[in-house]
Short mmCIF file of C-alpha atoms in Angstrom, two decimals:
data_model
loop_
_atom_site.label_atom_id
_atom_site.label_comp_id
_atom_site.label_asym_id
_atom_site.label_seq_id
_atom_site.Cartn_x
_atom_site.Cartn_y
_atom_site.Cartn_z
CA MET Z 124 29.87 -61.23 -3.39
CA ARG Z 125 32.00 -64.29 -4.13
CA TYR Z 126 32.14 -67.63 -2.50
CA PHE Z 127 35.62 -69.57 -2.09
CA SER Z 128 36.26 -73.16 -0.86
CA ASP Z 129 39.46 -74.65 0.70
CA SER Z 130 41.47 -77.32 -0.95
CA GLY Z 131 40.30 -80.11 1.38
CA GLY Z 132 36.68 -79.84 0.23
CA GLY Z 133 35.37 -78.06 3.23
CA ALA Z 134 32.58 -75.49 3.49
CA THR Z 135 32.82 -72.18 1.50
CA ALA Z 136 33.17 -68.75 3.15
CA PRO Z 137 31.58 -65.70 1.68
CA VAL Z 138 34.06 -63.13 0.47
CA ILE Z 139 32.98 -59.39 -0.07
CA ASP Z 140 33.65 -58.16 -3.56
CA PRO Z 141 36.25 -55.30 -3.24
CA GLY Z 142 34.05 -53.16 -5.69
CA VAL Z 143 31.43 -52.77 -2.93
CA TRP Z 144 33.82 -51.31 -0.54
CA THR Z 145 34.92 -49.02 -3.06
CA ALA Z 146 31.35 -47.98 -3.86
CA ILE Z 147 30.63 -47.39 -0.13
CA LEU Z 148 33.89 -45.36 0.29
CA THR Z 149 33.03 -43.32 -2.69
CA TRP Z 150 29.40 -42.70 -1.40
CA LEU Z 151 30.74 -41.81 1.98
CA GLY Z 152 33.35 -39.50 0.62
CA GLU Z 153 30.65 -37.75 -1.73
CA ALA Z 154 28.35 -37.34 1.26
CA GLY Z 155 31.17 -36.02 3.43
CA VAL Z 156 31.96 -33.60 0.76
CA ASN Z 157 28.42 -32.56 0.42
CA LEU Z 158 27.92 -32.18 4.27
CA LEU Z 159 31.06 -30.06 4.43
CA THR Z 160 29.90 -28.01 1.48
CA ILE Z 161 26.50 -27.43 3.08
CA ALA Z 162 28.11 -26.63 6.35
CA GLY Z 163 30.48 -24.17 4.60
CA ILE Z 164 27.46 -22.55 2.89
CA ILE Z 165 25.63 -22.10 6.10
CA VAL Z 166 28.77 -20.66 7.95
CA GLY Z 167 29.50 -18.49 5.00
CA ALA Z 168 25.90 -17.24 4.95
CA PHE Z 169 26.02 -16.39 8.70
CA ILE Z 170 29.53 -14.68 8.33
CA VAL Z 171 28.48 -12.56 5.33
CA SER Z 172 25.18 -11.60 7.09
CA TRP Z 173 27.10 -10.64 10.38
CA VAL Z 174 29.58 -8.64 8.34
CA LEU Z 175 26.94 -6.67 6.28
CA ARG Z 176 24.87 -5.95 9.24
CA LEU Z 177 27.84 -4.79 11.06
CA VAL Z 178 28.62 -2.44 8.26
CA ILE Z 179 25.11 -1.17 8.10
CA ARG Z 180 25.00 -0.61 11.89
CA ARG Z 181 28.46 1.17 11.71
CA ILE Z 182 27.23 3.54 8.99
CA VAL Z 183 23.82 4.24 10.85
CA ASN Z 184 25.52 4.82 14.22
CA ARG Z 185 28.15 7.17 12.50
CA ILE Z 186 25.38 9.27 10.92
CA VAL Z 187 23.39 9.43 14.21
CA SER Z 188 26.59 10.39 16.06
CA GLY Z 189 27.37 13.20 13.67
CA ALA Z 190 23.80 14.62 14.02
CA LYS Z 191 24.14 14.49 17.78
CA SER Z 192 27.55 16.15 17.77
CA LYS Z 193 26.41 18.88 15.52
CA ALA Z 194 23.30 19.56 17.76
CA ASN Z 195 25.69 19.32 20.75
CA VAL Z 196 23.42 16.82 22.52
CA ASP Z 197 23.99 13.26 24.04
CA ASP Z 198 20.54 11.85 23.69
CA THR Z 199 18.43 11.41 20.60
CA GLN Z 200 15.23 12.62 22.32
CA ALA Z 201 16.97 15.89 22.88
CA LEU Z 202 17.09 16.35 19.13
CA GLU Z 203 13.45 17.14 19.15
CA ARG Z 204 14.11 20.36 21.00
CA SER Z 205 16.85 21.35 18.55
CA PRO Z 206 16.00 23.76 15.74
CA LEU Z 207 17.98 21.72 13.34
CA ALA Z 208 16.64 18.91 11.13
CA ALA Z 209 18.82 16.31 12.87
CA MET Z 210 16.00 14.47 14.34
CA ARG Z 211 14.42 13.64 10.98
CA LEU Z 212 17.96 12.49 9.71
CA VAL Z 213 18.25 10.22 12.54
CA GLN Z 214 14.76 8.69 12.09
CA ARG Z 215 15.26 8.30 8.40
CA THR Z 216 18.77 6.69 8.77
CA ARG Z 217 17.54 4.30 11.31
CA THR Z 218 14.59 3.20 9.44
CA LEU Z 219 16.68 2.71 6.19
CA GLY Z 220 19.14 0.81 8.13
CA SER Z 221 16.54 -1.59 9.28
CA ILE Z 222 15.28 -2.08 5.89
CA LEU Z 223 18.64 -2.72 4.41
CA GLN Z 224 19.32 -5.30 7.23
CA ASN Z 225 15.97 -7.08 6.28
CA ILE Z 226 16.82 -7.10 2.58
CA VAL Z 227 20.36 -8.40 3.50
CA ASN Z 228 18.87 -11.31 5.60
CA VAL Z 229 16.37 -12.46 3.02
CA ALA Z 230 18.88 -12.24 0.09
CA ILE Z 231 21.44 -14.37 1.97
CA VAL Z 232 18.95 -16.88 3.21
CA THR Z 233 17.52 -17.23 -0.44
CA ILE Z 234 21.02 -17.79 -1.80
CA ALA Z 235 21.98 -20.20 0.69
CA ILE Z 236 18.93 -22.47 -0.01
CA LEU Z 237 19.50 -22.44 -3.58
CA LEU Z 238 23.08 -23.37 -3.11
CA THR Z 239 22.11 -26.18 -0.73
CA PHE Z 240 19.65 -27.47 -3.25
CA ASN Z 241 22.47 -27.39 -5.83
CA VAL Z 242 24.76 -29.44 -3.71
CA LEU Z 243 22.08 -32.09 -2.69
CA ALA Z 244 20.33 -32.63 -6.07
CA PRO Z 245 21.94 -30.78 -8.99
CA SER Z 246 19.59 -32.31 -11.48
CA ALA Z 247 16.53 -31.27 -9.29
CA LEU Z 248 17.69 -27.55 -9.46
CA GLY Z 249 15.97 -27.05 -12.81
CA SER Z 250 12.72 -28.57 -11.56
CA PHE Z 251 12.94 -26.49 -8.44
CA ALA Z 252 13.47 -23.56 -10.48
CA LEU Z 253 10.39 -24.02 -12.66
CA LEU Z 254 8.39 -24.89 -9.45
CA SER Z 255 9.51 -21.61 -7.90
CA ALA Z 256 8.66 -19.65 -10.91
CA ALA Z 257 5.20 -20.92 -10.77
CA ILE Z 258 4.86 -20.24 -7.17
CA GLY Z 259 6.29 -16.75 -7.70
CA ALA Z 260 3.81 -16.05 -10.56
CA GLY Z 261 0.84 -17.10 -8.20
CA LEU Z 262 2.13 -15.11 -5.45
CA GLY Z 263 2.76 -12.29 -7.68
CA PHE Z 264 -0.88 -11.83 -8.42
CA GLY Z 265 -1.93 -12.51 -4.75
CA ALA Z 266 0.81 -10.45 -3.06
CA GLN Z 267 1.07 -7.55 -5.55
CA ASN Z 268 -0.53 -5.07 -2.93
CA ILE Z 269 2.17 -6.27 -0.49
CA VAL Z 270 4.84 -5.51 -3.01
CA LYS Z 271 3.30 -2.20 -3.94
CA ASP Z 272 3.03 -1.23 0.04
CA VAL Z 273 6.72 -2.10 0.57
CA LEU Z 274 8.08 -0.40 -2.56
CA ASN Z 275 5.97 2.75 -1.71
CA GLY Z 276 7.15 2.57 1.91
CA ILE Z 277 10.79 2.50 0.80
CA PHE Z 278 10.44 5.56 -1.22
CA ILE Z 279 8.35 7.39 1.53
CA VAL Z 280 11.09 6.80 4.06
CA ALA Z 281 14.07 7.24 1.57
CA GLU Z 282 12.66 10.64 0.37
CA ASP Z 283 11.84 11.79 3.86
CA GLN Z 284 8.13 12.32 2.91
CA VAL Z 285 7.00 11.38 6.37
CA GLY Z 286 8.63 11.15 9.73
CA ILE Z 287 7.71 10.14 13.23
CA GLY Z 288 5.89 13.06 15.06
CA ASP Z 289 4.92 14.80 11.85
CA VAL Z 290 1.42 16.11 11.42
CA VAL Z 291 0.21 14.85 8.13
CA ASP Z 292 -2.81 14.63 5.73
CA LEU Z 293 -2.78 11.35 4.10
CA GLY Z 294 -6.12 11.68 2.46
CA LEU Z 295 -7.22 8.52 4.29
CA ALA Z 296 -6.35 9.95 7.58
CA THR Z 297 -5.07 13.09 9.40
CA GLY Z 298 -3.15 13.35 12.46
CA ILE Z 299 0.32 12.66 14.06
CA VAL Z 300 2.53 9.91 12.72
CA GLU Z 301 3.40 7.48 15.53
CA TYR Z 302 5.24 4.83 13.49
CA VAL Z 303 6.48 4.38 9.88
CA SER Z 304 7.40 0.99 8.44
CA VAL Z 305 7.98 -0.24 4.94
CA ARG Z 306 4.29 -1.37 4.62
CA ILE Z 307 2.01 0.48 7.18
CA THR Z 308 2.13 3.92 8.61
CA HIS Z 309 0.53 4.55 11.98
CA VAL Z 310 -1.46 7.88 12.31
CA ARG Z 311 -3.34 9.05 15.44
CA ASP Z 312 -5.93 11.79 14.84
CA VAL Z 313 -7.13 14.46 17.19
CA ASN Z 314 -9.80 12.16 18.60
CA GLY Z 315 -7.19 9.64 19.61
CA THR Z 316 -8.19 7.10 17.00
CA LEU Z 317 -5.08 5.10 15.64
CA TRP Z 318 -5.19 4.66 11.74
CA TYR Z 319 -3.16 1.92 10.09
CA VAL Z 320 -2.58 3.26 6.69
CA ARG Z 321 -1.03 0.96 4.04
CA ASN Z 322 1.66 2.61 2.10
CA GLY Z 323 0.42 1.49 -1.09
CA GLU Z 324 -2.93 3.36 -0.73
CA ILE Z 325 -1.14 6.70 -0.16
CA THR Z 326 -1.32 8.77 -3.19
CA ARG Z 327 -0.71 12.22 -1.74
CA ILE Z 328 0.99 13.40 1.44
CA GLY Z 329 0.46 16.88 3.02
CA ASN Z 330 3.13 17.28 5.71
CA MET Z 331 2.45 20.12 8.05
CA SER Z 332 5.45 19.63 10.03
CA GLN Z 333 8.32 20.30 7.50
CA GLY Z 334 9.89 23.52 6.93
CA TRP Z 335 7.74 26.35 8.11
CA SER Z 336 3.98 27.23 8.59
CA ARG Z 337 2.06 30.53 8.29
CA VAL Z 338 -0.46 31.59 10.92
CA ILE Z 339 -3.41 33.31 9.21
CA ILE Z 340 -5.74 35.36 11.38
CA ASP Z 341 -8.99 36.84 9.77
CA LEU Z 342 -10.22 39.39 12.28
CA ALA Z 343 -13.95 40.48 11.70
CA LEU Z 344 -14.48 44.05 12.69
CA PRO Z 345 -17.58 46.29 12.61
CA VAL Z 346 -18.28 48.23 9.32
CA ASP Z 347 -17.88 51.60 11.01
CA VAL Z 348 -14.41 50.95 12.40
CA GLU Z 349 -11.36 52.99 11.40
CA ILE Z 350 -9.44 50.61 9.21
CA ASP Z 351 -5.99 52.19 9.37
CA GLN Z 352 -5.95 52.47 13.19
CA VAL Z 353 -7.16 48.90 13.56
CA GLU Z 354 -4.38 47.58 11.27
CA LYS Z 355 -1.73 49.53 12.96
CA THR Z 356 -2.96 48.10 16.26
CA MET Z 357 -3.05 44.51 14.93
CA LEU Z 358 0.58 44.74 13.48
CA ALA Z 359 1.90 46.19 16.73
CA THR Z 360 0.39 43.44 18.66
CA ALA Z 361 1.85 40.73 16.49
CA LYS Z 362 5.24 42.49 16.60
CA ASN Z 363 5.16 42.52 20.32
CA LEU Z 364 4.46 38.78 20.33
CA ALA Z 365 7.33 38.18 17.92
CA LYS Z 366 9.60 40.09 20.31
CA ASP Z 367 8.51 38.18 23.30
CA PRO Z 368 11.38 35.99 24.72
CA LYS Z 369 9.05 33.07 25.06
CA TRP Z 370 7.76 33.25 21.46
CA ARG Z 371 10.48 34.75 19.44
CA THR Z 372 12.21 31.40 18.80
CA ARG Z 373 9.06 30.08 17.31
CA VAL Z 374 8.61 33.16 14.82
CA ILE Z 375 10.66 33.00 11.62
CA GLU Z 376 9.68 36.38 9.89
CA GLN Z 377 8.01 39.60 11.12
CA PRO Z 378 4.32 39.64 10.74
CA GLU Z 379 2.36 41.28 7.93
CA VAL Z 380 -1.15 42.71 7.61
CA TRP Z 381 -2.42 41.68 4.13
CA GLY Z 382 -5.31 44.25 4.43
CA LEU Z 383 -8.91 44.04 4.08
CA GLU Z 384 -9.80 40.48 2.96
CA SER Z 385 -13.55 40.74 2.53
CA ILE Z 386 -16.50 43.38 2.94
CA THR Z 387 -20.03 42.32 4.16
CA GLY Z 388 -23.00 44.10 5.44
CA ASP Z 389 -22.11 42.80 8.89
CA ALA Z 390 -18.50 43.09 9.19
CA LEU Z 391 -15.03 43.93 7.72
CA VAL Z 392 -12.54 41.09 7.61
CA ILE Z 393 -8.79 42.09 7.96
CA ARG Z 394 -6.13 39.45 7.45
CA LEU Z 395 -3.02 39.22 9.60
CA VAL Z 396 -0.37 36.57 8.89
CA MET Z 397 2.79 35.44 10.66
CA LYS Z 398 5.42 32.82 9.64
CA THR Z 399 6.37 30.38 12.22
CA ARG Z 400 8.17 27.12 12.70
CA ALA Z 401 6.12 24.21 11.51
CA ASN Z 402 5.50 22.54 14.98
CA ALA Z 403 4.64 25.86 16.59
CA LYS Z 404 1.84 27.15 14.44
CA ASP Z 405 -1.15 26.21 16.61
CA ASP Z 406 0.43 27.66 19.81
CA VAL Z 407 1.46 30.98 18.17
CA ALA Z 408 -2.06 31.21 16.68
CA ARG Z 409 -3.96 30.88 19.99
CA GLU Z 410 -1.62 33.28 21.79
CA LEU Z 411 -1.95 35.85 18.89
CA ARG Z 412 -5.79 35.47 18.88
CA MET Z 413 -5.76 36.26 22.63
CA ARG Z 414 -3.60 39.26 22.34
CA LEU Z 415 -5.70 40.78 19.46
CA LYS Z 416 -8.86 40.25 21.55
CA ARG Z 417 -7.27 42.29 24.33
CA ALA Z 418 -6.09 44.93 22.06
CA MET Z 419 -9.47 45.38 20.33
CA ASP Z 420 -11.05 45.68 23.98
CA GLU Z 421 -8.57 48.44 24.77
CA MET Z 422 -9.61 50.27 21.59
CA GLY Z 423 -13.28 49.91 22.58
CA VAL Z 424 -14.03 47.83 19.32
CA THR Z 425 -16.83 45.33 19.76
CA LEU Z 426 -16.41 42.33 17.57
CA PRO Z 427 -19.61 41.61 15.41
CA SER Z 428 -21.32 38.10 15.48
CA MET Z 429 -20.41 36.25 12.53
CA ASN Z 430 -23.00 33.40 13.18
CA THR Z 431 -25.24 32.86 10.41
CA VAL Z 432 -27.83 30.18 9.64
CA MET Z 433 -27.27 28.37 6.49
CA LEU Z 434 -30.40 26.66 5.03
CA ALA Z 435 -29.58 24.03 2.65
CA GLY Z 436 -31.59 21.46 0.80
CA LEU Z 437 -35.41 21.08 0.16
CA GLU Z 438 -36.20 21.18 3.89
CA GLY Z 439 -34.24 24.44 4.38
CA ALA Z 440 -35.71 26.03 1.30
CA GLN Z 441 -39.29 25.40 2.47
CA ARG Z 442 -38.67 27.31 5.70
CA VAL Z 443 -37.96 30.57 3.70
CA ARG Z 444 -40.94 32.72 3.02
CA GLY Z 445 -41.84 32.81 -0.48
CA ALA Z 446 -40.09 29.52 -1.41
CA ASN Z 447 -43.15 27.49 -1.38
CA PRO Z 448 -45.26 27.52 -4.61
CA PRO Z 449 -48.56 29.41 -4.56
CA ARG Z 450 -51.69 27.54 -3.92
CA THR Z 451 -54.11 27.07 -6.80
CA ARG Z 452 -57.68 26.01 -7.11
CA PRO Z 453 -58.41 22.40 -7.94
CA THR Z 454 -58.89 21.49 -11.66
CA PRO Z 455 -62.56 21.16 -12.30
CA VAL Z 456 -63.78 17.63 -13.40
CA ALA Z 457 -64.84 17.54 -17.05
CA THR Z 458 -68.50 16.40 -17.46
CA ALA Z 459 -69.64 13.77 -20.05
CA ASP Z 460 -72.17 14.94 -22.44
CA GLY Z 461 -72.99 18.04 -20.54
CA LYS Z 462 -74.31 15.99 -17.70
CA GLY Z 463 -73.39 16.09 -14.02
CA ILE Z 464 -71.23 13.26 -12.46
CA TRP Z 465 -72.24 11.77 -9.03
CA LYS Z 466 -69.27 11.44 -6.61
CA PRO Z 467 -69.73 8.92 -3.86
CA LYS Z 468 -68.99 9.77 -0.35
CA ARG Z 469 -65.84 8.66 1.56
CA GLY Z 470 -66.52 5.20 2.73
CA GLY Z 471 -69.74 4.87 0.87
CA LYS Z 472 -70.63 2.24 -1.66
CA ALA Z 473 -70.28 2.68 -5.33
CA ALA Z 474 -73.37 3.94 -7.27
CA PRO Z 475 -75.69 1.37 -8.59
CA ALA Z 476 -76.79 1.35 -12.27
CA PRO Z 477 -79.73 3.79 -13.12
CA THR Z 478 -83.35 2.31 -12.64
CA ALA Z 479 -85.92 2.60 -15.35
CA SER Z 480 -88.32 4.67 -13.21
CA GLY Z 481 -85.77 7.57 -13.00
CA GLY Z 482 -85.07 7.54 -16.60
CA ALA Z 483 -81.73 7.92 -18.13
CA ASP Z 484 -81.05 11.03 -16.10
CA ALA Z 485 -81.98 9.56 -12.77
CA ALA Z 486 -79.75 7.85 -10.30
CA THR Z 487 -80.21 6.13 -6.88
CA SER Z 488 -78.23 7.44 -4.00
CA PRO Z 489 -76.99 5.12 -1.50
CA ASP Z 490 -79.82 5.71 0.91
CA GLY Z 491 -82.34 4.31 -1.73
CA SER Z 492 -83.78 7.78 -2.86
CA THR Z 493 -83.80 8.67 -6.44
CA THR Z 494 -82.05 11.89 -7.41
CA THR Z 495 -81.58 13.88 -10.38
CA PRO Z 496 -78.38 15.59 -11.32
CA LYS Z 497 -78.17 19.28 -11.31
CA LYS Z 498 -77.91 21.06 -14.49
CA THR Z 499 -74.49 22.69 -15.63
CA ASP Z 500 -74.15 26.38 -16.40
CA GLU Z 501 -74.50 25.71 -20.04
CA GLU Z 502 -77.74 23.92 -19.57
CA SER Z 503 -79.08 26.67 -17.41
CA SER Z 504 -78.24 29.24 -20.08
#
């Protein structure tokens, strides 16, 4: 700032240096450019996110619509009654679409934040990168289980290993899958307990709802039954079930009798198998058992009792006759120098030292009387 005086010698008036105005205008211009750049980054992030999410939704909706049109249904829930695998395709597509949308959102937000830091403080971006690397390394050790859960969940969904409504055995829990996410799978067991299983803890999956299932009936029969006649009756009963209009849509192949499965002294076990749809195994098995029971009753065959008592462990073994060790006589107490040993009674006092009147072989009993030990068999002889 400079000071100027008039020619008449009056007071001087402050005059602002033009360089200050130039600096202020330069700073305002740079700040405006930075603000416009940040605004452009934010708007661009929103636009890119909206476009990518729109593309993902379009793809998902097209796949879902194609599955519905092939199954000739209008509602997604109706696909559950369709014999096609369209329902699984819809579930998998929607889950993957949700995962892709989340990944897109996280990636765009991260890139927008980095670009904003680069605009505001270009020199601090290197320090921020080092700090973020250190934080990432710390989180990597602490959040490695979360990363493992997410990666495993993505592969489970992408490979269609598990779907909503499937009956699965995850090792940790067995039941019906109610929800599948990238980190946790919800399984409800037969007792109604809802299990939250982390995808990273799943090492094996047994899916009983994919493809087909096999009903296996082991029928125990008396040992004097006519095997050929019983097998024909069992096969005819199963074929009648497969031809029934109510059940024929659930049976894939004709039933088979695999023959005599085992022979015991109490019963003969004949195995009958039937290939069914995966979600109809239990219903078909119950109906087949009921029809087999009626067929055996019509033949006059009485099914034997297969209830046996299994004794296990030491407690069970001791209840079996002959399992306990034989009783033996107590081991005789050895004598010292061929002389008897006095044993005190229970609850009695210890024997005092022998007195001189009784000699070396005399001892005093607890009541005060002097007794002499009996001779052993060797001394008597």
